[in-house]
CSV table of C-alpha atoms and ligand atoms in Angstrom, one decimal:
chain,number,residue,atom,x,y,z
A,1,ASN,CA,-58.3,-328.8,-171.7
A,2,SER,CA,-60.4,-330.6,-169.0
A,3,ASP,CA,-57.3,-331.1,-166.8
A,4,LEU,CA,-57.1,-327.3,-166.5
A,5,ILE,CA,-60.7,-326.8,-165.8
A,6,LEU,CA,-60.4,-329.3,-162.9
A,7,TYR,CA,-57.8,-327.1,-161.4
A,8,VAL,CA,-60.6,-324.7,-160.5
A,9,ASN,CA,-62.2,-325.6,-157.2
A,10,LEU,CA,-65.8,-325.6,-158.2
A,11,GLU,CA,-66.8,-326.1,-154.6
A,12,LEU,CA,-65.9,-322.6,-153.8
A,13,VAL,CA,-68.7,-321.4,-156.1
A,14,ASN,CA,-72.0,-320.5,-154.6
A,15,LYS,CA,-70.8,-320.2,-151.0
A,16,LYS,CA,-70.5,-316.4,-151.1
A,17,SER,CA,-72.7,-314.3,-149.0
A,18,ASP,CA,-75.2,-312.0,-150.8
A,19,ARG,CA,-74.3,-308.4,-151.3
A,20,ARG,CA,-70.6,-308.8,-150.7
A,21,TYR,CA,-69.4,-306.6,-153.5
A,22,ILE,CA,-70.7,-303.0,-153.7
A,23,VAL,CA,-70.2,-301.5,-157.2
A,24,GLU,CA,-68.6,-298.0,-156.9
A,25,GLU,CA,-67.6,-297.1,-160.5
A,26,MET,CA,-66.9,-298.7,-163.9
A,27,LEU,CA,-63.2,-299.1,-164.6
A,28,GLY,CA,-63.3,-300.3,-168.2
A,29,GLN,CA,-64.9,-302.5,-170.6
A,30,GLY,CA,-63.5,-304.9,-173.2
A,31,THR,CA,-64.6,-307.6,-175.5
A,32,PHE,CA,-65.4,-310.0,-172.7
A,33,GLY,CA,-67.4,-307.9,-170.3
A,34,GLN,CA,-67.1,-305.0,-167.9
A,35,VAL,CA,-64.8,-304.3,-165.0
A,36,ALA,CA,-66.1,-302.5,-161.9
A,37,LYS,CA,-64.4,-301.0,-158.9
A,38,CYS,CA,-66.2,-302.6,-155.9
A,39,TRP,CA,-66.0,-302.3,-152.2
A,40,ASP,CA,-65.6,-305.8,-150.7
A,41,ALA,CA,-67.7,-305.7,-147.6
A,42,GLU,CA,-66.1,-308.9,-146.3
A,43,THR,CA,-62.5,-307.8,-146.4
A,44,ASN,CA,-63.1,-304.1,-146.2
A,45,SER,CA,-61.0,-303.3,-149.3
A,46,TYR,CA,-61.4,-302.3,-152.9
A,47,VAL,CA,-61.4,-305.0,-155.6
A,48,ALA,CA,-61.8,-305.0,-159.4
A,49,VAL,CA,-64.7,-307.3,-160.5
A,50,LYS,CA,-64.8,-308.4,-164.1
A,51,VAL,CA,-68.4,-309.3,-165.1
A,52,ILE,CA,-68.3,-311.6,-168.1
A,53,LYS,CA,-71.0,-311.3,-170.8
A,54,ASN,CA,-73.6,-314.0,-170.3
A,55,GLN,CA,-72.9,-316.0,-173.5
A,56,PRO,CA,-71.6,-319.6,-173.5
A,57,ALA,CA,-68.4,-318.8,-175.6
A,58,PHE,CA,-67.4,-316.0,-173.2
A,59,TYR,CA,-68.2,-318.1,-170.2
A,60,GLN,CA,-65.9,-320.9,-171.6
A,61,GLN,CA,-63.1,-318.5,-172.2
A,62,ALA,CA,-63.5,-317.0,-168.7
A,63,ILE,CA,-63.2,-320.4,-167.2
A,64,MET,CA,-59.9,-320.6,-169.0
A,65,GLU,CA,-58.9,-317.2,-167.7
A,66,VAL,CA,-59.7,-318.4,-164.1
A,67,SER,CA,-57.9,-321.7,-164.6
A,68,LEU,CA,-54.7,-320.3,-166.1
A,69,LEU,CA,-54.5,-317.4,-163.7
A,70,SER,CA,-55.1,-319.4,-160.6
A,71,MET,CA,-52.4,-321.9,-161.8
A,72,LEU,CA,-50.0,-319.0,-162.4
A,73,ASN,CA,-50.7,-317.3,-159.1
A,74,ASP,CA,-50.7,-320.4,-156.9
A,75,LYS,CA,-48.1,-322.6,-158.5
A,76,PHE,CA,-45.7,-320.3,-160.3
A,77,ASP,CA,-45.8,-317.0,-158.3
A,78,PRO,CA,-47.0,-317.9,-154.8
A,79,ASP,CA,-45.3,-314.9,-153.3
A,80,ASP,CA,-46.6,-312.3,-155.8
A,81,GLN,CA,-43.2,-311.3,-156.9
A,82,HIS,CA,-43.5,-311.5,-160.7
A,83,HIS,CA,-45.8,-308.7,-161.8
A,84,ILE,CA,-48.9,-310.8,-162.6
A,85,VAL,CA,-52.3,-309.6,-161.4
A,86,ARG,CA,-53.7,-311.6,-158.4
A,87,MET,CA,-57.1,-313.2,-158.8
A,88,LEU,CA,-59.0,-313.2,-155.6
A,89,ASP,CA,-62.2,-315.0,-156.2
A,90,PHE,CA,-64.8,-316.0,-158.8
A,91,PHE,CA,-68.5,-316.6,-158.7
A,92,PRO,CA,-71.6,-316.8,-160.9
A,93,TRP,CA,-74.1,-314.0,-160.6
A,94,LYS,CA,-77.4,-313.9,-162.7
A,95,ASN,CA,-75.8,-316.1,-165.4
A,96,HIS,CA,-72.6,-314.0,-165.5
A,97,LEU,CA,-69.4,-315.4,-164.4
A,98,CYS,CA,-67.6,-312.8,-162.2
A,99,ILE,CA,-63.9,-312.7,-161.5
A,100,THR,CA,-62.5,-310.5,-158.7
A,101,PHE,CA,-59.0,-309.2,-158.9
A,102,GLU,CA,-56.8,-307.0,-156.7
A,103,MET,CA,-57.4,-303.4,-157.5
A,104,LEU,CA,-54.8,-301.8,-159.7
A,105,GLY,CA,-54.3,-298.4,-161.2
A,106,HIS,CA,-54.4,-297.0,-164.8
A,107,ASN,CA,-53.4,-299.0,-167.7
A,108,LEU,CA,-50.3,-298.0,-169.8
A,109,TYR,CA,-52.3,-296.7,-172.7
A,110,GLU,CA,-54.1,-294.3,-170.3
A,111,LEU,CA,-50.7,-293.3,-168.9
A,112,LEU,CA,-49.3,-292.6,-172.4
A,113,LYS,CA,-52.5,-290.6,-173.2
A,114,LYS,CA,-52.1,-288.5,-170.1
A,115,ASN,CA,-48.6,-287.8,-171.2
A,116,ASN,CA,-50.0,-286.5,-174.6
A,117,LEU,CA,-48.6,-289.6,-176.3
A,118,ARG,CA,-45.1,-288.2,-176.0
A,119,GLY,CA,-43.5,-291.3,-174.5
A,120,LEU,CA,-42.1,-291.9,-171.0
A,121,GLN,CA,-38.8,-291.2,-169.6
A,122,LEU,CA,-36.2,-293.9,-170.2
A,123,GLN,CA,-36.0,-294.8,-166.6
A,124,PHE,CA,-39.7,-295.7,-166.5
A,125,VAL,CA,-39.4,-297.6,-169.8
A,126,ARG,CA,-36.6,-299.6,-168.2
A,127,THR,CA,-38.4,-300.3,-165.0
A,128,PHE,CA,-41.7,-301.3,-166.6
A,129,SER,CA,-40.0,-303.4,-169.3
A,130,ARG,CA,-38.0,-305.3,-166.8
A,131,GLN,CA,-41.2,-306.1,-164.8
A,132,ILE,CA,-43.2,-307.2,-167.8
A,133,LEU,CA,-40.3,-309.4,-168.9
A,134,ASP,CA,-40.2,-310.9,-165.4
A,135,ALA,CA,-43.9,-311.8,-165.8
A,136,LEU,CA,-43.2,-313.2,-169.3
A,137,ILE,CA,-40.4,-315.4,-168.0
A,138,VAL,CA,-42.8,-316.9,-165.4
A,139,MET,CA,-45.4,-317.5,-168.1
A,140,LYS,CA,-43.0,-319.2,-170.3
A,141,GLY,CA,-42.0,-321.5,-167.4
A,142,ALA,CA,-45.6,-322.3,-167.0
A,143,GLY,CA,-46.1,-322.9,-170.7
A,144,ILE,CA,-48.7,-320.1,-170.9
A,145,ILE,CA,-49.1,-317.8,-173.9
A,146,HIS,CA,-50.9,-314.5,-173.0
A,147,CYS,CA,-52.0,-313.9,-176.6
A,148,ASP,CA,-53.2,-310.3,-175.9
A,149,LEU,CA,-50.3,-308.4,-174.6
A,150,LYS,CA,-50.8,-304.6,-175.2
A,151,PRO,CA,-50.6,-301.4,-173.2
A,152,GLU,CA,-54.3,-301.7,-172.2
A,153,ASN,CA,-53.5,-305.0,-170.5
A,154,ILE,CA,-50.6,-303.7,-168.4
A,155,LEU,CA,-51.7,-301.8,-165.3
A,156,ILE,CA,-49.8,-299.5,-162.9
A,157,THR,CA,-49.5,-300.9,-159.4
A,158,PRO,CA,-50.5,-298.6,-156.5
A,159,LYS,CA,-47.4,-296.9,-155.2
A,160,VAL,CA,-45.5,-298.9,-152.5
A,161,ASN,CA,-42.7,-296.8,-151.1
A,162,SER,CA,-43.3,-294.6,-154.1
A,163,ALA,CA,-41.6,-297.1,-156.4
A,164,ALA,CA,-43.2,-297.3,-159.9
A,165,GLY,CA,-44.5,-300.7,-161.0
A,166,VAL,CA,-46.7,-302.6,-163.4
A,167,LYS,CA,-48.6,-305.8,-163.6
A,168,VAL,CA,-49.8,-307.9,-166.5
A,169,ILE,CA,-53.6,-308.5,-166.6
A,170,ASP,CA,-56.3,-310.0,-168.8
A,171,PHE,CA,-55.6,-313.7,-169.3
A,172,GLY,CA,-58.9,-313.9,-171.1
A,173,SER,CA,-57.3,-314.9,-174.4
A,174,ALA,CA,-54.5,-316.9,-172.9
A,175,CYS,CA,-53.8,-320.6,-173.7
A,176,MET,CA,-51.4,-323.4,-173.0
A,177,GLU,CA,-48.4,-323.8,-175.4
A,178,GLY,CA,-49.1,-326.9,-177.5
A,179,LYS,CA,-52.8,-326.6,-176.9
A,180,THR,CA,-53.4,-323.6,-179.1
A,181,ILE,CA,-57.0,-323.4,-180.5
A,182,TYR,CA,-57.5,-320.0,-182.1
A,183,SER,CA,-55.6,-318.6,-185.0
A,184,TYR,CA,-57.2,-315.1,-184.9
A,185,ILE,CA,-55.5,-313.7,-181.8
A,186,GLN,CA,-53.6,-310.7,-180.5
A,187,SER,CA,-54.6,-307.1,-181.1
A,188,ARG,CA,-53.6,-306.0,-184.6
A,189,TYR,CA,-50.8,-303.5,-183.8
A,190,TYR,CA,-49.2,-306.1,-181.4
A,191,ARG,CA,-49.8,-309.1,-183.6
A,192,SER,CA,-46.7,-311.2,-184.3
A,193,PRO,CA,-45.6,-312.1,-187.9
A,194,GLU,CA,-46.4,-315.9,-187.3
A,195,VAL,CA,-50.0,-315.1,-186.2
A,196,LEU,CA,-50.5,-312.6,-189.1
A,197,LEU,CA,-49.2,-315.2,-191.5
A,198,GLY,CA,-51.3,-318.0,-190.0
A,199,TYR,CA,-49.0,-320.5,-188.5
A,200,PRO,CA,-51.9,-321.7,-186.3
A,201,ALA,CA,-51.0,-324.8,-184.5
A,202,ARG,CA,-47.4,-323.7,-184.1
A,203,TYR,CA,-47.3,-320.5,-182.3
A,204,THR,CA,-45.5,-320.3,-179.0
A,205,THR,CA,-44.7,-317.9,-176.2
A,206,ALA,CA,-42.5,-316.2,-178.8
A,207,ILE,CA,-45.7,-314.3,-180.0
A,208,ASP,CA,-45.8,-312.5,-176.6
A,209,MET,CA,-42.2,-311.5,-177.0
A,210,TRP,CA,-43.1,-309.8,-180.3
A,211,SER,CA,-45.9,-307.9,-178.6
A,212,PHE,CA,-43.6,-307.0,-175.8
A,213,GLY,CA,-41.1,-305.5,-178.2
A,214,CYS,CA,-43.9,-303.4,-179.7
A,215,ILE,CA,-44.9,-302.2,-176.2
A,216,VAL,CA,-41.3,-301.3,-175.1
A,217,ALA,CA,-41.0,-299.1,-178.2
A,218,GLU,CA,-44.4,-297.5,-177.7
A,219,LEU,CA,-43.5,-296.7,-174.1
A,220,TYR,CA,-40.5,-294.8,-175.3
A,221,ILE,CA,-41.9,-293.1,-178.4
A,222,GLY,CA,-45.5,-292.7,-177.2
A,223,LEU,CA,-47.1,-294.1,-180.3
A,224,PRO,CA,-47.6,-297.6,-181.5
A,225,LEU,CA,-44.7,-299.1,-183.5
A,226,PHE,CA,-46.8,-300.8,-186.2
A,227,PRO,CA,-50.1,-298.9,-186.3
A,228,GLY,CA,-51.3,-300.6,-189.4
A,229,ALA,CA,-54.8,-299.9,-190.7
A,230,SER,CA,-54.9,-303.5,-192.0
A,231,GLU,CA,-52.9,-306.7,-191.5
A,232,TYR,CA,-51.0,-306.0,-194.8
A,233,ASP,CA,-50.2,-302.5,-193.5
A,234,VAL,CA,-48.9,-303.9,-190.2
A,235,LEU,CA,-46.7,-306.4,-192.0
A,236,SER,CA,-45.3,-303.9,-194.5
A,237,ARG,CA,-44.5,-301.5,-191.7
A,238,MET,CA,-42.6,-304.4,-189.9
A,239,ILE,CA,-40.6,-305.1,-193.0
A,240,GLU,CA,-39.9,-301.4,-193.6
A,241,MET,CA,-38.9,-300.7,-190.0
A,242,VAL,CA,-37.0,-303.9,-189.0
A,243,GLY,CA,-35.5,-304.8,-192.3
A,244,GLY,CA,-35.6,-308.3,-193.8
A,245,GLN,CA,-38.7,-310.4,-193.7
A,246,PRO,CA,-40.0,-313.6,-192.1
A,247,PRO,CA,-37.9,-316.7,-193.0
A,248,ASP,CA,-38.8,-318.7,-196.0
A,249,ASP,CA,-39.7,-321.9,-194.2
A,250,LEU,CA,-42.3,-319.9,-192.2
A,251,LEU,CA,-43.6,-318.3,-195.4
A,252,ARG,CA,-43.8,-321.8,-197.0
A,253,GLU,CA,-45.9,-323.3,-194.3
A,254,ALA,CA,-48.1,-320.5,-193.2
A,255,LYS,CA,-51.6,-320.5,-194.6
A,256,ASN,CA,-52.0,-316.8,-195.2
A,257,THR,CA,-48.7,-316.2,-197.0
A,258,ARG,CA,-50.3,-315.6,-200.3
A,259,LYS,CA,-52.5,-312.8,-198.9
A,260,PHE,CA,-49.3,-310.8,-198.5
A,261,PHE,CA,-46.5,-312.2,-200.6
A,262,LYS,CA,-45.7,-313.2,-204.1
A,263,HIS,CA,-43.8,-316.4,-204.7
A,264,ALA,CA,-41.4,-316.6,-207.6
A,265,GLY,CA,-40.7,-320.3,-207.5
A,266,SER,CA,-37.1,-319.5,-207.4
A,267,ILE,CA,-35.2,-316.7,-205.7
A,268,TYR,CA,-36.5,-313.1,-206.2
A,269,PRO,CA,-33.7,-311.1,-207.8
A,270,GLY,CA,-32.3,-308.6,-205.3
A,271,ASN,CA,-34.7,-309.5,-202.6
A,272,GLU,CA,-32.7,-309.4,-199.4
A,273,ALA,CA,-34.5,-311.6,-197.0
A,274,HIS,CA,-34.0,-312.6,-193.4
A,275,ASP,CA,-30.4,-312.6,-192.1
A,276,GLY,CA,-29.1,-311.7,-195.5
A,277,LEU,CA,-30.4,-314.9,-197.1
A,278,ARG,CA,-32.0,-314.7,-200.4
A,279,SER,CA,-35.8,-315.4,-200.5
A,280,SER,CA,-38.2,-316.7,-203.1
A,281,TYR,CA,-40.9,-314.5,-201.7
A,282,ARG,CA,-41.5,-310.8,-201.9
A,283,ILE,CA,-44.1,-308.7,-200.2
A,284,LEU,CA,-46.9,-307.5,-202.5
A,285,THR,CA,-46.7,-303.8,-203.4
A,286,GLU,CA,-49.5,-301.5,-202.2
A,287,ASP,CA,-50.8,-301.3,-205.8
A,288,GLU,CA,-51.1,-305.0,-206.0
A,289,VAL,CA,-52.9,-305.1,-202.6
A,290,GLU,CA,-55.3,-302.3,-203.7
A,291,ALA,CA,-56.0,-304.0,-207.0
A,292,ARG,CA,-56.8,-307.1,-205.0
A,293,ASP,CA,-59.2,-305.7,-202.4
A,294,SER,CA,-59.8,-302.1,-203.5
A,295,LYS,CA,-60.5,-301.3,-199.9
A,296,LYS,CA,-58.4,-298.3,-199.0
A,297,PRO,CA,-56.7,-298.5,-195.6
A,298,LYS,CA,-58.0,-295.8,-193.2
A,299,ILE,CA,-55.5,-293.1,-192.4
A,300,GLY,CA,-55.5,-292.4,-188.7
A,301,LYS,CA,-55.6,-289.0,-187.1
A,302,TRP,CA,-52.0,-289.1,-185.8
A,303,TYR,CA,-48.8,-288.8,-187.5
A,304,PHE,CA,-47.7,-292.4,-187.4
A,305,PRO,CA,-44.1,-293.3,-187.1
A,306,ARG,CA,-42.5,-294.8,-190.2
A,307,GLY,CA,-38.9,-295.5,-191.3
A,308,ARG,CA,-36.2,-297.6,-189.8
A,309,LEU,CA,-36.3,-298.6,-186.1
A,310,ASP,CA,-33.0,-297.0,-185.2
A,311,ARG,CA,-33.9,-293.7,-186.8
A,312,LEU,CA,-37.2,-293.8,-185.0
A,313,ILE,CA,-35.6,-294.3,-181.6
A,314,PHE,CA,-33.0,-291.7,-182.1
A,315,SER,CA,-35.3,-289.0,-183.3
A,316,TYR,CA,-37.9,-289.6,-180.6
A,317,PRO,CA,-39.3,-288.5,-178.3
A,318,TRP,CA,-39.9,-285.0,-179.7
A,319,LYS,CA,-37.2,-283.7,-177.3
A,320,ASN,CA,-34.4,-285.2,-179.3
A,321,LEU,CA,-35.0,-283.4,-182.5
A,322,ASN,CA,-32.0,-284.8,-184.1
A,323,GLU,CA,-29.3,-287.3,-183.3
A,324,GLY,CA,-26.6,-284.6,-183.1
A,325,ASN,CA,-28.3,-283.0,-180.1
A,326,LEU,CA,-28.2,-286.1,-178.0
A,327,PRO,CA,-25.8,-286.1,-175.0
A,328,GLU,CA,-23.3,-288.9,-175.1
A,329,ALA,CA,-24.9,-290.9,-172.3
A,330,GLU,CA,-28.4,-290.7,-173.9
A,331,LYS,CA,-26.9,-291.8,-177.2
A,332,GLU,CA,-25.6,-294.9,-175.5
A,333,ASP,CA,-29.0,-295.5,-173.9
A,334,CYS,CA,-30.7,-295.2,-177.4
A,335,LEU,CA,-28.2,-297.6,-178.9
A,336,ALA,CA,-28.9,-300.1,-176.1
A,337,LEU,CA,-32.6,-299.7,-176.6
A,338,VAL,CA,-32.4,-300.3,-180.3
A,339,ASP,CA,-30.3,-303.3,-179.7
A,340,PHE,CA,-32.8,-304.6,-177.1
A,341,LEU,CA,-35.8,-304.0,-179.5
A,342,ARG,CA,-34.1,-305.7,-182.4
A,343,GLY,CA,-33.9,-308.9,-180.3
A,344,LEU,CA,-37.6,-308.7,-179.6
A,345,VAL,CA,-39.0,-307.7,-183.0
A,346,GLU,CA,-37.3,-310.7,-184.5
A,347,PHE,CA,-39.0,-312.3,-187.5
A,348,ASP,CA,-37.8,-315.8,-186.7
A,349,PRO,CA,-39.9,-317.1,-183.8
A,350,ASN,CA,-37.2,-319.7,-183.0
A,351,LYS,CA,-34.8,-317.0,-182.1
B,1,ATP,P1,-60.0,-307.1,-173.9
B,1,ATP,O1,-60.9,-306.4,-174.8
B,1,ATP,O2,-58.6,-306.5,-173.9
B,1,ATP,O3,-60.0,-308.6,-174.0
B,1,ATP,P2,-61.3,-307.6,-171.4
B,1,ATP,O4,-62.8,-307.5,-171.6
B,1,ATP,O5,-60.7,-308.9,-171.4
B,1,ATP,O6,-60.6,-306.7,-172.4
B,1,ATP,P3,-59.8,-306.7,-169.2
B,1,ATP,O7,-58.7,-306.3,-170.1
B,1,ATP,O8,-59.5,-307.7,-168.1
B,1,ATP,O9,-61.1,-306.9,-170.0
B,1,ATP,O10,-60.2,-305.3,-168.4
B,1,ATP,C1,-60.7,-304.2,-169.1
B,1,ATP,C2,-60.0,-302.9,-168.6
B,1,ATP,O11,-60.5,-302.7,-167.2
B,1,ATP,C3,-58.5,-302.9,-168.5
B,1,ATP,O12,-57.9,-302.4,-169.6
B,1,ATP,C4,-58.3,-301.9,-167.3
B,1,ATP,O13,-58.3,-300.6,-167.7
B,1,ATP,C5,-59.5,-302.2,-166.4
B,1,ATP,N1,-59.1,-303.2,-165.3
B,1,ATP,C6,-59.1,-304.5,-165.5
B,1,ATP,N2,-58.7,-305.2,-164.4
B,1,ATP,C7,-58.4,-304.2,-163.5
B,1,ATP,C8,-57.8,-304.2,-162.1
B,1,ATP,N3,-57.5,-305.3,-161.5
B,1,ATP,N4,-57.7,-303.0,-161.5
B,1,ATP,C9,-58.0,-301.8,-162.2
B,1,ATP,N5,-58.5,-301.8,-163.4
B,1,ATP,C10,-58.7,-302.9,-164.1
B,2,MG,MG1,-58.1,-306.3,-171.9
B,3,MG,MG1,-59.3,-309.8,-172.7
C-alpha cells in the first residue's frame, strides 16, 4: 500500500513546537495505545491525542490509520458532513506515533452503560443509525473497510444547537477493499459471518454493514445481539436468531467452515438453508463442539438475549413486556426496525 503511505505528507512531521499539547486526562485505551484529552496551546482548544504503542507493527498500522483517515477527511468529506472523526495532526514523540483528533464525547457503549443497558429511545436509535449509515456510505465510496465497527468506536458529538449526533472513530484496523491483508479482524460480537468463516481475501465493505446491524439492534435493546463466548457461540446465535445460514458457496470456499459445520456430501435432510434453499451443510451441535474442544464457553454475568430477532425487538426494551401492550404506532416502528435489521444481518454478503 505504498501509494497510500505517500498520501501522508511526511514533511509536516517534526515541525511542531515543543510542549504544544498539555495532557489533561486519559480518555481511554485500546489495543493500539492510549488516548488523552489534551489542551492544544497553539489553537487554544481541547483535542484528543492517540499515543500509539512504540512497536513496529503498531506504528505501521497507525500510518495506515493516518493515511486512510486523511484521505477520507480531505477527499471524501471535505466539509465534515458525514459523521467521520476529523484528524487534525500527527507527529512522532519519543518513538511513539501520536495522532490528534477533534475532541468528541462519550462512546456509545458508555452511553448504553449509563442507561443501565436498557437501550435508547427509538428516536435516538433512528438518528444515530442514519448518521452511522451516512459515514458507511462515504467509506464505501472511498473503498475503505472499517473492520472494527462497534459501540466503543462510535462517539457522541458535542451538542450543537442541542441536536444529538455521533461520529465514527478508530480507523486503526481499516483497510482498502481489494487490498485486505488480515483475516482475524472485527471484535467478536460484531464479526461478520464471512470473517468468522474465513473468507480472507474476499471480504468487502459488507462486513461493516453486518457490524452496523449488530449495533443498531444493540442501541435499541441495550445488550449485544450476538454476545457469543466463542466464535461457534456467535455463529450459532446468528443462525438461531436470523434463521437460515450462510449460503453454500460461501461455506464451500471459506477455510474455517469445518470448524463449525458438518458436510454431508449431499443435501442434509430437512436442513432449511439460506433463502429456503436446501444445504449440504449443517451447523455442529453443541455436544459435537464440546467433544471436539472440551473448552466450555464462559457464561457472562448478564441475561443474554436469545431467540428470534422479531421476538427480541418486540419484547424489548423492558418497557414493552409483551407485544400485546404495544401501542399501534410503536408496533409499526418495531416492524420497521425488524425489517431494517433483517436487511443488515444478511448472511449473503453479496446482498
Ligand atoms: P481498539 O482497541 O478499539 O482498537 P484503539 O486503541 O484503536 O482501540 P481508539 O478506539 O481510537 O483506540 O480510542 C480508544 C477510546 O478512546 C475510544 O473508545 C474512546 O472512548 C476514546 N477516544 C478516542 N478518540 C476520541 C476522541 N476524538 N474524543 C474523545 N474520546 C476519544
Ligand atoms: Mg477503538
Ligand atoms: Mg482500534
